[in-house]
Amino acid sequence: MAMEMRLPVARKPLSERLGRDTKKHLVVPGDTITTDTGFMRGHGTYMGEEKLIASVAGSVERVNKLICVKALKTRYIGEVGDIVVGRITEVQQKRWKVETNSRLDSVLLLSSMNLPGGELRRRSAEDELAMRGYLQEGDLISAEVQAVFSDGAVSLHTRSLKYGKLGQGVLVQVSPSLVKRQKTHFHDLPCGASVILGNNGFIWIYPTPEHKEEEAGGFMANLEPVSLADREVISRLRNCIVSLVTQRMMLYDTSILYCYEASLPHQIKDILKPEIMEEIVMETRQRLLEQEG
Amino acid sequence: MAGLELLSDQGYRVDGRRAGELRKIQARMGVFAQADGSAYIEQGNTKALAVVYGPHEIRGSRARALPDRALVNCQYSSATFSTGERKRRPHGDRKSCEMGLQLRQTFEAAILTQLHPRSQIDIYVQVLQADGGTYAACVNAATLAVLDAGIPMRDFVCACSAGFVDGTALADLSHVEEAAGGPQLALALLPASGQIALLEMDARLHEDHLERVLEAAAQAARDVHTLLDLVVRQHVREASILLGD
């Protein structure tokens, strides 16, 4: 039986390999950004003794008179219209509490939820009692942000047939800052799987459904066994996403697809090895640069 | 110990350092991918690991939620293999609880908790190897971890221990120097403003010497700040380069 052993070795940081430097103004907490009092202070800064001081470690962004410091990674901050993937944590009286990697748990009101069959009617007391039949603690859902409360908590809705409970698939949790904002976040990749890139950093990879179920409204969880070929595609995609995240690349459908194609020569489990990860992501980076420039 | 000279006539300590010299510090941020923020620090032979989760919804009793600020929850744990003699209880004993409380006081002073009402920030610190100055190493590791998590802070919190031997103030005590039984002081400082987050001493020290020991600890904490500052800037710069402009 063959055994593989690996020993730790010091590696050069990838940024040196890229050979470029950043033009951004980087600050750490306690740094004075400016002493000019004409500026308005945004996120990541605070006013102390007539000076504007940074409160997080990141890059300074200036828009006219507004100065803010964008931290490297933060929890998800909701904005109206974002697609999120979340997990139900609680079933309360007329709503569900959903965990979405944000500061406070998000809220999914019963009235914002699609009833099975796509009916549009007033929610009755029976609906309230039957809430647990629709969504239980631990279920995963995809939803859209409807509104943001004043304290930062987010209100979700699933008022479209493409949102709802998620069935079989793989969840990858990444930092929200690495998910690029695009027109659509539901992608059917040509390699044979589909992916939902939640703005909150939760990424859901699942086998492409054979036919779009129109009536179910996203509630029937498809529990048929998934074929081995599909499973391999999904595992490979998951490892590719993890390697992109480790090398801090933005995630969107093109980058994931290029990374998948670059990883095909290697075995699925080899993708997570540091040197192969770097090689694959380098290739992806080059292809993306060629495509843009 | 009779034969052990903590400070020689030429001014050298047991490990060859000068009175105000710090031990070698090495630190890394972002060691765990699954936590919001994490950091690892080595101060000489003292090794500490800090992990931060948050800010997130308060788990457990909803009644503990503060309507205007975030709740900071700290837990200190030292590995069973961290000291010379194997420790029986890694956490939950009196000393760990006290350390947890001190860490909480320190970080409540530094983190801008008003920005995150009704949420909770968890800081878990574990000491992997204890060779003196464990409180200081924990605070330094936790500062880096909180910065890694992107939680807004007033300033860095830098800590160092100090002692007093033969009329000289010593900075950054090792286990040998702590065990000798002299007075020792732990100081956590916000370097930019010079404000003290926590000052702890549980020994007897004459009032006249306090000023000097305090100054030695403060200077050592500022030196620690210089090093941690470099680590954070390097980390931010590297991440910025990888993300691209």
PDB file of N, CA, C and O in Angstrom, chain A residues 187-221:
ATOM      1  N   HIS A 187     -25.895  30.157 -11.544  1.00  0.00           N
ATOM      2  CA  HIS A 187     -25.192  29.777 -12.770  1.00  0.00           C
ATOM      3  C   HIS A 187     -25.314  28.297 -13.022  1.00  0.00           C
ATOM      4  O   HIS A 187     -25.146  27.493 -12.093  1.00  0.00           O
ATOM      5  N   ASP A 188     -25.564  27.927 -14.279  1.00  0.00           N
ATOM      6  CA  ASP A 188     -25.518  26.520 -14.676  1.00  0.00           C
ATOM      7  C   ASP A 188     -24.226  26.343 -15.425  1.00  0.00           C
ATOM      8  O   ASP A 188     -24.110  26.734 -16.580  1.00  0.00           O
ATOM      9  N   LEU A 189     -23.225  25.762 -14.776  1.00  0.00           N
ATOM     10  CA  LEU A 189     -21.910  25.671 -15.412  1.00  0.00           C
ATOM     11  C   LEU A 189     -21.905  24.575 -16.466  1.00  0.00           C
ATOM     12  O   LEU A 189     -22.544  23.536 -16.287  1.00  0.00           O
ATOM     13  N   PRO A 190     -21.177  24.778 -17.571  1.00  0.00           N
ATOM     14  CA  PRO A 190     -21.165  23.762 -18.638  1.00  0.00           C
ATOM     15  C   PRO A 190     -20.522  22.446 -18.209  1.00  0.00           C
ATOM     16  O   PRO A 190     -20.706  21.434 -18.872  1.00  0.00           O
ATOM     17  N   CYS A 191     -19.778  22.441 -17.095  1.00  0.00           N
ATOM     18  CA  CYS A 191     -19.138  21.190 -16.702  1.00  0.00           C
ATOM     19  C   CYS A 191     -20.104  20.197 -16.084  1.00  0.00           C
ATOM     20  O   CYS A 191     -19.746  19.056 -15.811  1.00  0.00           O
ATOM     21  N   GLY A 192     -21.359  20.591 -15.857  1.00  0.00           N
ATOM     22  CA  GLY A 192     -22.330  19.611 -15.404  1.00  0.00           C
ATOM     23  C   GLY A 192     -22.904  19.835 -14.033  1.00  0.00           C
ATOM     24  O   GLY A 192     -23.597  18.969 -13.505  1.00  0.00           O
ATOM     25  N   ALA A 193     -22.598  20.975 -13.401  1.00  0.00           N
ATOM     26  CA  ALA A 193     -23.208  21.251 -12.099  1.00  0.00           C
ATOM     27  C   ALA A 193     -23.699  22.685 -12.103  1.00  0.00           C
ATOM     28  O   ALA A 193     -23.336  23.471 -12.966  1.00  0.00           O
ATOM     29  N   SER A 194     -24.521  23.019 -11.126  1.00  0.00           N
ATOM     30  CA  SER A 194     -25.000  24.398 -11.009  1.00  0.00           C
ATOM     31  C   SER A 194     -24.492  24.979  -9.710  1.00  0.00           C
ATOM     32  O   SER A 194     -24.234  24.250  -8.752  1.00  0.00           O
ATOM     33  N   VAL A 195     -24.391  26.293  -9.700  1.00  0.00           N
ATOM     34  CA  VAL A 195     -23.838  26.923  -8.510  1.00  0.00           C
ATOM     35  C   VAL A 195     -24.639  28.177  -8.183  1.00  0.00           C
ATOM     36  O   VAL A 195     -25.113  28.883  -9.073  1.00  0.00           O
ATOM     37  N   ILE A 196     -24.854  28.419  -6.889  1.00  0.00           N
ATOM     38  CA  ILE A 196     -25.492  29.668  -6.441  1.00  0.00           C
ATOM     39  C   ILE A 196     -24.435  30.419  -5.651  1.00  0.00           C
ATOM     40  O   ILE A 196     -23.957  29.933  -4.621  1.00  0.00           O
ATOM     41  N   LEU A 197     -24.054  31.601  -6.113  1.00  0.00           N
ATOM     42  CA  LEU A 197     -23.030  32.393  -5.417  1.00  0.00           C
ATOM     43  C   LEU A 197     -23.734  33.399  -4.519  1.00  0.00           C
ATOM     44  O   LEU A 197     -24.090  34.477  -4.953  1.00  0.00           O
ATOM     45  N   GLY A 198     -23.939  33.026  -3.260  1.00  0.00           N
ATOM     46  CA  GLY A 198     -24.614  33.938  -2.353  1.00  0.00           C
ATOM     47  C   GLY A 198     -23.736  35.134  -2.038  1.00  0.00           C
ATOM     48  O   GLY A 198     -22.537  34.981  -1.816  1.00  0.00           O
ATOM     49  N   ASN A 199     -24.338  36.335  -1.991  1.00  0.00           N
ATOM     50  CA  ASN A 199     -23.554  37.532  -1.675  1.00  0.00           C
ATOM     51  C   ASN A 199     -23.000  37.494  -0.260  1.00  0.00           C
ATOM     52  O   ASN A 199     -22.051  38.199   0.065  1.00  0.00           O
ATOM     53  N   ASN A 200     -23.609  36.645   0.582  1.00  0.00           N
ATOM     54  CA  ASN A 200     -23.132  36.583   1.960  1.00  0.00           C
ATOM     55  C   ASN A 200     -21.973  35.615   2.133  1.00  0.00           C
ATOM     56  O   ASN A 200     -21.558  35.344   3.243  1.00  0.00           O
ATOM     57  N   GLY A 201     -21.460  35.091   1.024  1.00  0.00           N
ATOM     58  CA  GLY A 201     -20.300  34.227   1.141  1.00  0.00           C
ATOM     59  C   GLY A 201     -20.630  32.749   1.216  1.00  0.00           C
ATOM     60  O   GLY A 201     -19.731  31.924   1.287  1.00  0.00           O
ATOM     61  N   PHE A 202     -21.912  32.403   1.225  1.00  0.00           N
ATOM     62  CA  PHE A 202     -22.288  30.982   1.222  1.00  0.00           C
ATOM     63  C   PHE A 202     -22.493  30.576  -0.223  1.00  0.00           C
ATOM     64  O   PHE A 202     -23.297  31.155  -0.929  1.00  0.00           O
ATOM     65  N   ILE A 203     -21.756  29.569  -0.646  1.00  0.00           N
ATOM     66  CA  ILE A 203     -21.836  29.142  -2.045  1.00  0.00           C
ATOM     67  C   ILE A 203     -22.402  27.737  -2.081  1.00  0.00           C
ATOM     68  O   ILE A 203     -21.936  26.857  -1.356  1.00  0.00           O
ATOM     69  N   TRP A 204     -23.417  27.545  -2.897  1.00  0.00           N
ATOM     70  CA  TRP A 204     -24.105  26.259  -2.943  1.00  0.00           C
ATOM     71  C   TRP A 204     -23.859  25.630  -4.298  1.00  0.00           C
ATOM     72  O   TRP A 204     -24.164  26.216  -5.323  1.00  0.00           O
ATOM     73  N   ILE A 205     -23.283  24.405  -4.287  1.00  0.00           N
ATOM     74  CA  ILE A 205     -23.031  23.677  -5.530  1.00  0.00           C
ATOM     75  C   ILE A 205     -23.968  22.486  -5.557  1.00  0.00           C
ATOM     76  O   ILE A 205     -24.017  21.721  -4.594  1.00  0.00           O
ATOM     77  N   TYR A 206     -24.703  22.320  -6.644  1.00  0.00           N
ATOM     78  CA  TYR A 206     -25.664  21.224  -6.679  1.00  0.00           C
ATOM     79  C   TYR A 206     -25.749  20.665  -8.089  1.00  0.00           C
ATOM     80  O   TYR A 206     -25.374  21.337  -9.052  1.00  0.00           O
ATOM     81  N   PRO A 207     -26.232  19.438  -8.225  1.00  0.00           N
ATOM     82  CA  PRO A 207     -26.340  18.853  -9.567  1.00  0.00           C
ATOM     83  C   PRO A 207     -27.443  19.563 -10.345  1.00  0.00           C
ATOM     84  O   PRO A 207     -28.509  19.852  -9.813  1.00  0.00           O
ATOM     85  N   THR A 208     -27.168  19.851 -11.621  1.00  0.00           N
ATOM     86  CA  THR A 208     -28.151  20.568 -12.442  1.00  0.00           C
ATOM     87  C   THR A 208     -29.429  19.739 -12.553  1.00  0.00           C
ATOM     88  O   THR A 208     -29.375  18.585 -12.956  1.00  0.00           O
ATOM     89  N   PRO A 209     -30.570  20.293 -12.180  1.00  0.00           N
ATOM     90  CA  PRO A 209     -31.810  19.502 -12.274  1.00  0.00           C
ATOM     91  C   PRO A 209     -32.148  19.212 -13.740  1.00  0.00           C
ATOM     92  O   PRO A 209     -31.910  20.038 -14.612  1.00  0.00           O
ATOM     93  N   GLU A 210     -32.695  18.011 -13.980  1.00  0.00           N
ATOM     94  CA  GLU A 210     -32.964  17.584 -15.359  1.00  0.00           C
ATOM     95  C   GLU A 210     -33.980  18.497 -16.015  1.00  0.00           C
ATOM     96  O   GLU A 210     -33.831  18.930 -17.137  1.00  0.00           O
ATOM     97  N   HIS A 211     -35.077  18.759 -15.294  1.00  0.00           N
ATOM     98  CA  HIS A 211     -36.101  19.628 -15.851  1.00  0.00           C
ATOM     99  C   HIS A 211     -36.496  20.614 -14.776  1.00  0.00           C
ATOM    100  O   HIS A 211     -36.481  20.299 -13.584  1.00  0.00           O
ATOM    101  N   LYS A 212     -36.836  21.788 -15.177  1.00  0.00           N
ATOM    102  CA  LYS A 212     -37.191  22.807 -14.183  1.00  0.00           C
ATOM    103  C   LYS A 212     -38.585  22.512 -13.651  1.00  0.00           C
ATOM    104  O   LYS A 212     -39.542  22.481 -14.396  1.00  0.00           O
ATOM    105  N   GLU A 213     -38.705  22.268 -12.372  1.00  0.00           N
ATOM    106  CA  GLU A 213     -40.028  22.012 -11.807  1.00  0.00           C
ATOM    107  C   GLU A 213     -40.755  23.325 -11.628  1.00  0.00           C
ATOM    108  O   GLU A 213     -40.341  24.171 -10.861  1.00  0.00           O
ATOM    109  N   GLU A 214     -41.865  23.455 -12.321  1.00  0.00           N
ATOM    110  CA  GLU A 214     -42.562  24.745 -12.253  1.00  0.00           C
ATOM    111  C   GLU A 214     -43.484  24.828 -11.061  1.00  0.00           C
ATOM    112  O   GLU A 214     -43.646  25.863 -10.461  1.00  0.00           O
ATOM    113  N   GLU A 215     -44.108  23.704 -10.706  1.00  0.00           N
ATOM    114  CA  GLU A 215     -45.172  23.800  -9.696  1.00  0.00           C
ATOM    115  C   GLU A 215     -44.622  23.786  -8.288  1.00  0.00           C
ATOM    116  O   GLU A 215     -45.204  24.362  -7.397  1.00  0.00           O
ATOM    117  N   ALA A 216     -43.508  23.101  -8.083  1.00  0.00           N
ATOM    118  CA  ALA A 216     -43.093  22.873  -6.699  1.00  0.00           C
ATOM    119  C   ALA A 216     -42.739  24.171  -5.978  1.00  0.00           C
ATOM    120  O   ALA A 216     -42.910  24.284  -4.781  1.00  0.00           O
ATOM    121  N   GLY A 217     -42.250  25.151  -6.701  1.00  0.00           N
ATOM    122  CA  GLY A 217     -41.928  26.414  -6.037  1.00  0.00           C
ATOM    123  C   GLY A 217     -40.761  26.276  -5.098  1.00  0.00           C
ATOM    124  O   GLY A 217     -40.618  27.015  -4.144  1.00  0.00           O
ATOM    125  N   GLY A 218     -39.886  25.300  -5.386  1.00  0.00           N
ATOM    126  CA  GLY A 218     -38.668  25.205  -4.586  1.00  0.00           C
ATOM    127  C   GLY A 218     -38.842  24.567  -3.236  1.00  0.00           C
ATOM    128  O   GLY A 218     -38.041  24.776  -2.341  1.00  0.00           O
ATOM    129  N   PHE A 219     -39.913  23.790  -3.025  1.00  0.00           N
ATOM    130  CA  PHE A 219     -40.072  23.182  -1.716  1.00  0.00           C
ATOM    131  C   PHE A 219     -39.800  21.698  -1.683  1.00  0.00           C
ATOM    132  O   PHE A 219     -39.435  21.162  -0.661  1.00  0.00           O
ATOM    133  N   MET A 220     -40.020  21.050  -2.842  1.00  0.00           N
ATOM    134  CA  MET A 220     -39.789  19.613  -2.853  1.00  0.00           C
ATOM    135  C   MET A 220     -38.295  19.378  -2.940  1.00  0.00           C
ATOM    136  O   MET A 220     -37.660  19.765  -3.911  1.00  0.00           O
ATOM    137  N   ALA A 221     -37.731  18.779  -1.927  1.00  0.00           N
ATOM    138  CA  ALA A 221     -36.309  18.471  -1.975  1.00  0.00           C
ATOM    139  C   ALA A 221     -36.128  17.201  -2.772  1.00  0.00           C
ATOM    140  O   ALA A 221     -36.729  16.185  -2.468  1.00  0.00           O
TER     141      ALA A 221
END
